[in-house]
Amino acid sequence: MLILGIESSCDETAAAVVANGTVVRSNVIASQVATHRRYGGVVPEIASREHLEKIDEVVTEALALAGVTISEIDGIAVTQGPGLVGSLLVGINYAKGLAFAAGKPFVGVNHIEGHVCSVAFEFPPPEYPALALVVSGGHTNLFLIPEPERYKLVGRTRDDAAGEAFDKVSKLIGLGYPGGPVIDRLAAQGDRRAIIFPLAEIKDPEHSLDFSFSGLKTAVLRHVRECGIPPVADPANPSGEIVDLCASFQNAAVRALVRSLRKAAEIHHPRTILLAGGVACNSELRAGVRELAARLAVPVFIPSPIYTTDNAAMIAAAGYPKLLRGECSPWDMSAEVSWRLQNVDVETVRKKARYRL
Ligand code: KG4
Ligand code: ZN
């Protein structure tokens, strides 16, 4: 079964062709990072306009690279939410238009479920229950997955997402947007023990797996002010105190993520651990999660960076089981800007697709 995936929830316009939910035939991503960088973050209005300009060529290229025409596609999966409303609508409306014109079924997919499914291309099917840590610019969620397409949210951020914390700290010290890749690079040159940032403690025992990153961000801000650290003038030549700050901040963020993952694993005894989302590109987090999994003797699936950041192959993979069983979203489907993937079972997803959209 050949699925065309379309993703436009934030600042990447992406399309991909995936066979049987696992084999990537093409994966085209037009990033808007260069456009948004000068504003220090994603500007929603500009993002939707750029999606509109790019979507047709991105989809056309994805089909061409896969060596297929739209008539050979069996179904279209498109990100329905969560995300920026204007951006989501560009992908949704394009997908609907294409589906209608070509007489193909289309299905709306949860972006976070897409991230979870990004492990589908380089690993065997996970063994269940699985534990998935999804860490991106907009989300930090820990899911227990008892079986495919069932998600129990066991931990989430109380404030900033992990990627957001990287982006805010980066902005604060003059390293620009997006913060994750540059902090990751500079941290490798610094001393992670130079500044010991304490980890947030979630007092509520019912939510002991939750995360909180705003205190860490404030601690970085305080440190910068107290030590009078000037913003970085040239990222190619950072000072010793900046690289130490990057290394110490990154270490604190990674320790917090791995700590909850460890606690969750001790409670839920997963048979596979999955790490996904843009922050899963982080070298220290990848190493930390691998080390934890080795200690627990649980297989760990961490996709290549091209699949952990936003892409449409993961959306096609998430849409595959739905299209395979004949699920189809209605023509009046709309964006679900804050669609939560939480305790959702197949039936709820189906109902949601019918009533809301
Ligand atoms: O999944 P993604 O592409 O988009 C969202 O759905 O948000 O994630 C983007 C986020 C940004 O916050 C970016 O700073 C972060 O992922 N990121 C990283 C790294 N690469 C990207 N964070 C830490 N270390 C990295 N190497
Ligand atoms: Zn994402």
Coordinates of N, CA and C in Angstrom, one line a residue, residues 3-92:
I3 N 1.4 5.2 0.4 CA 0.8 6.3 1.1 C 1.6 7.6 0.8
L4 N 0.8 8.7 0.5 CA 1.5 10.0 0.4 C 1.2 10.7 1.7
G5 N 2.3 11.1 2.4 CA 2.1 11.8 3.7 C 2.4 13.3 3.4
I6 N 1.6 14.1 4.1 CA 1.8 15.6 4.0 C 1.9 16.2 5.4
E7 N 2.9 17.0 5.6 CA 3.1 17.6 7.0 C 3.3 19.1 6.8
S8 N 2.6 19.9 7.6 CA 2.8 21.4 7.5 C 2.4 22.0 8.8
S9 N 2.6 21.3 10.0 CA 2.1 21.8 11.2 C 2.8 23.0 11.8
C10 N 4.1 23.1 11.4 CA 4.9 24.2 12.0 C 5.7 24.9 10.9
D11 N 7.0 24.7 10.9 CA 7.8 25.4 9.9 C 8.5 24.5 8.9
E12 N 8.0 23.3 8.7 CA 8.5 22.5 7.7 C 7.4 22.1 6.7
T13 N 7.6 22.3 5.4 CA 6.6 21.9 4.5 C 7.2 20.5 4.0
A14 N 6.4 19.5 4.2 CA 7.0 18.2 3.9 C 6.0 17.2 3.2
A15 N 6.6 16.4 2.3 CA 5.7 15.4 1.7 C 6.6 14.1 1.5
A16 N 6.0 13.0 1.6 CA 6.8 11.7 1.5 C 5.9 10.6 0.9
V17 N 6.5 9.7 0.2 CA 5.8 8.5 -0.2 C 6.4 7.3 0.5
V18 N 5.5 6.5 1.2 CA 5.9 5.4 2.0 C 5.1 4.2 1.6
A19 N 5.9 3.1 1.4 CA 5.2 1.8 1.1 C 5.0 1.0 2.3
N20 N 3.8 0.5 2.5 CA 3.4 -0.4 3.6 C 3.8 0.1 5.0
G21 N 3.8 1.4 5.1 CA 4.1 2.0 6.4 C 5.5 1.9 6.9
T22 N 6.4 1.3 6.1 CA 7.7 1.1 6.6 C 8.9 1.5 5.6
V23 N 8.6 1.5 4.3 CA 9.6 1.7 3.3 C 9.5 3.1 2.7
V24 N 10.5 3.9 3.0 CA 10.4 5.3 2.5 C 10.9 5.4 1.1
R25 N 9.9 5.7 0.2 CA 10.3 5.8 -1.2 C 10.8 7.2 -1.6
S26 N 10.3 8.2 -0.8 CA 10.8 9.6 -0.9 C 10.4 10.4 0.3
N27 N 11.2 11.4 0.6 CA 11.0 12.1 1.9 C 11.5 13.6 1.7
V28 N 10.6 14.5 1.2 CA 11.0 15.8 0.9 C 10.7 16.8 2.0
I29 N 11.6 17.6 2.4 CA 11.4 18.5 3.5 C 11.9 19.9 3.1
A30 N 11.0 20.9 3.0 CA 11.4 22.3 2.8 C 11.3 23.0 4.1
S31 N 12.5 23.3 4.7 CA 12.5 23.9 6.0 C 12.4 25.5 5.8
Q32 N 11.7 26.1 6.8 CA 11.6 27.5 6.8 C 12.5 28.2 7.8
V33 N 13.5 27.4 8.3 CA 14.3 27.9 9.4 C 15.0 29.2 9.0
A34 N 15.5 29.3 7.8 CA 16.2 30.5 7.3 C 15.3 31.7 7.4
T35 N 14.0 31.5 7.1 CA 13.1 32.7 7.1 C 12.8 33.1 8.5
H36 N 12.6 32.2 9.4 CA 12.2 32.5 10.8 C 13.3 32.9 11.7
R37 N 14.5 32.5 11.3 CA 15.7 32.8 12.1 C 15.8 34.3 12.5
R38 N 15.6 35.1 11.5 CA 15.8 36.6 11.7 C 14.8 37.1 12.7
Y39 N 13.7 36.4 13.0 CA 12.7 36.9 14.0 C 12.9 36.2 15.3
G40 N 13.8 35.2 15.4 CA 14.1 34.6 16.7 C 13.1 33.5 17.0
G41 N 12.3 33.1 16.1 CA 11.3 32.0 16.3 C 10.3 32.0 15.2
V42 N 9.4 31.0 15.2 CA 8.5 30.9 14.1 C 7.4 31.9 14.2
V43 N 7.2 32.6 13.1 CA 6.1 33.6 12.9 C 5.0 33.0 12.2
P44 N 3.8 32.7 12.9 CA 2.8 31.9 12.3 C 2.3 32.4 11.0
E45 N 2.1 33.6 10.8 CA 1.5 34.2 9.5 C 2.5 33.9 8.4
I46 N 3.7 34.2 8.7 CA 4.8 33.9 7.6 C 4.9 32.4 7.3
A47 N 4.7 31.6 8.3 CA 4.8 30.2 8.1 C 3.7 29.7 7.2
S48 N 2.5 30.2 7.4 CA 1.4 29.6 6.5 C 1.6 30.1 5.1
R49 N 2.1 31.4 4.9 CA 2.3 31.8 3.6 C 3.4 31.0 2.9
E50 N 4.4 30.7 3.6 CA 5.5 29.9 3.0 C 5.1 28.5 2.6
H51 N 4.2 27.9 3.5 CA 3.7 26.6 3.2 C 2.9 26.6 1.9
L52 N 2.1 27.7 1.8 CA 1.3 27.9 0.6 C 2.1 27.9 -0.7
E53 N 3.2 28.7 -0.6 CA 4.1 28.8 -1.7 C 4.8 27.5 -2.1
K54 N 5.2 26.7 -1.0 CA 6.0 25.5 -1.3 C 5.2 24.2 -1.5
I55 N 4.0 24.1 -1.0 CA 3.4 22.8 -0.9 C 3.3 22.0 -2.2
D56 N 2.9 22.8 -3.2 CA 2.7 22.1 -4.5 C 4.0 21.5 -5.0
E57 N 5.1 22.3 -5.0 CA 6.3 21.7 -5.5 C 6.9 20.6 -4.6
V58 N 6.7 20.7 -3.3 CA 7.2 19.7 -2.4 C 6.4 18.3 -2.7
V59 N 5.1 18.4 -2.8 CA 4.4 17.2 -3.1 C 4.8 16.6 -4.5
T60 N 4.9 17.5 -5.5 CA 5.2 17.0 -6.8 C 6.6 16.3 -6.8
E61 N 7.5 16.9 -6.0 CA 8.9 16.4 -6.0 C 8.8 15.0 -5.2
A62 N 8.0 14.9 -4.2 CA 8.0 13.6 -3.4 C 7.4 12.5 -4.4
L63 N 6.4 12.8 -5.2 CA 5.9 11.8 -6.1 C 6.9 11.5 -7.1
A64 N 7.6 12.5 -7.7 CA 8.6 12.3 -8.7 C 9.8 11.4 -8.2
L65 N 10.3 11.8 -7.0 CA 11.4 11.0 -6.5 C 11.0 9.6 -6.2
A66 N 9.8 9.3 -5.8 CA 9.3 8.0 -5.6 C 9.0 7.2 -6.9
G67 N 9.0 8.0 -8.0 CA 8.8 7.4 -9.3 C 7.3 6.9 -9.5
V68 N 6.4 7.7 -8.9 CA 5.0 7.3 -9.0 C 4.2 8.5 -9.4
T69 N 3.0 8.3 -9.9 CA 2.0 9.4 -10.1 C 1.0 9.3 -9.1
I70 N 0.2 10.3 -8.9 CA -0.9 10.3 -7.9 C -1.9 9.1 -8.1
S71 N -2.0 8.7 -9.3 CA -3.0 7.6 -9.6 C -2.5 6.3 -8.9
E72 N -1.2 6.2 -8.7 CA -0.6 4.9 -8.1 C -0.7 5.0 -6.6
I73 N -1.0 6.1 -6.0 CA -1.1 6.2 -4.6 C -2.4 5.6 -4.0
D74 N -2.3 4.9 -2.9 CA -3.5 4.3 -2.4 C -4.3 5.2 -1.4
G75 N -3.6 6.1 -0.8 CA -4.2 7.0 0.2 C -3.3 8.1 0.6
I76 N -3.9 9.1 1.2 CA -3.2 10.3 1.6 C -3.4 10.5 3.1
A77 N -2.2 10.7 3.8 CA -2.3 11.0 5.3 C -1.8 12.4 5.5
V78 N -2.5 13.2 6.2 CA -2.1 14.6 6.4 C -2.1 14.9 7.9
T79 N -1.2 15.7 8.4 CA -1.2 16.2 9.8 C -2.4 17.0 10.0
Q80 N -3.2 16.6 11.0 CA -4.5 17.4 11.3 C -4.2 18.3 12.5
G81 N -3.3 17.9 13.4 CA -3.0 18.7 14.6 C -2.1 17.8 15.5
P82 N -1.6 18.3 16.6 CA -1.6 19.8 16.9 C -0.6 20.6 16.1
G83 N -0.8 21.9 16.1 CA 0.1 22.8 15.4 C -0.5 24.1 15.2
L84 N 0.1 24.9 14.3 CA -0.4 26.3 14.0 C -1.5 26.2 13.1
V85 N -2.6 26.8 13.4 CA -3.8 26.6 12.6 C -3.6 27.0 11.1
G86 N -3.0 28.1 10.8 CA -2.9 28.5 9.4 C -2.0 27.5 8.7
S87 N -0.9 27.1 9.3 CA 0.0 26.1 8.7 C -0.7 24.8 8.5
L88 N -1.4 24.3 9.5 CA -2.1 23.0 9.3 C -3.1 23.1 8.2
L89 N -3.8 24.2 8.1 CA -4.9 24.3 7.1 C -4.3 24.2 5.7
V90 N -3.1 24.7 5.5 CA -2.5 24.6 4.1 C -2.4 23.1 3.7
G91 N -1.8 22.3 4.6 CA -1.6 20.9 4.3 C -2.9 20.2 4.2
I92 N -3.8 20.5 5.1 CA -5.1 19.8 5.1 C -5.9 20.1 3.8

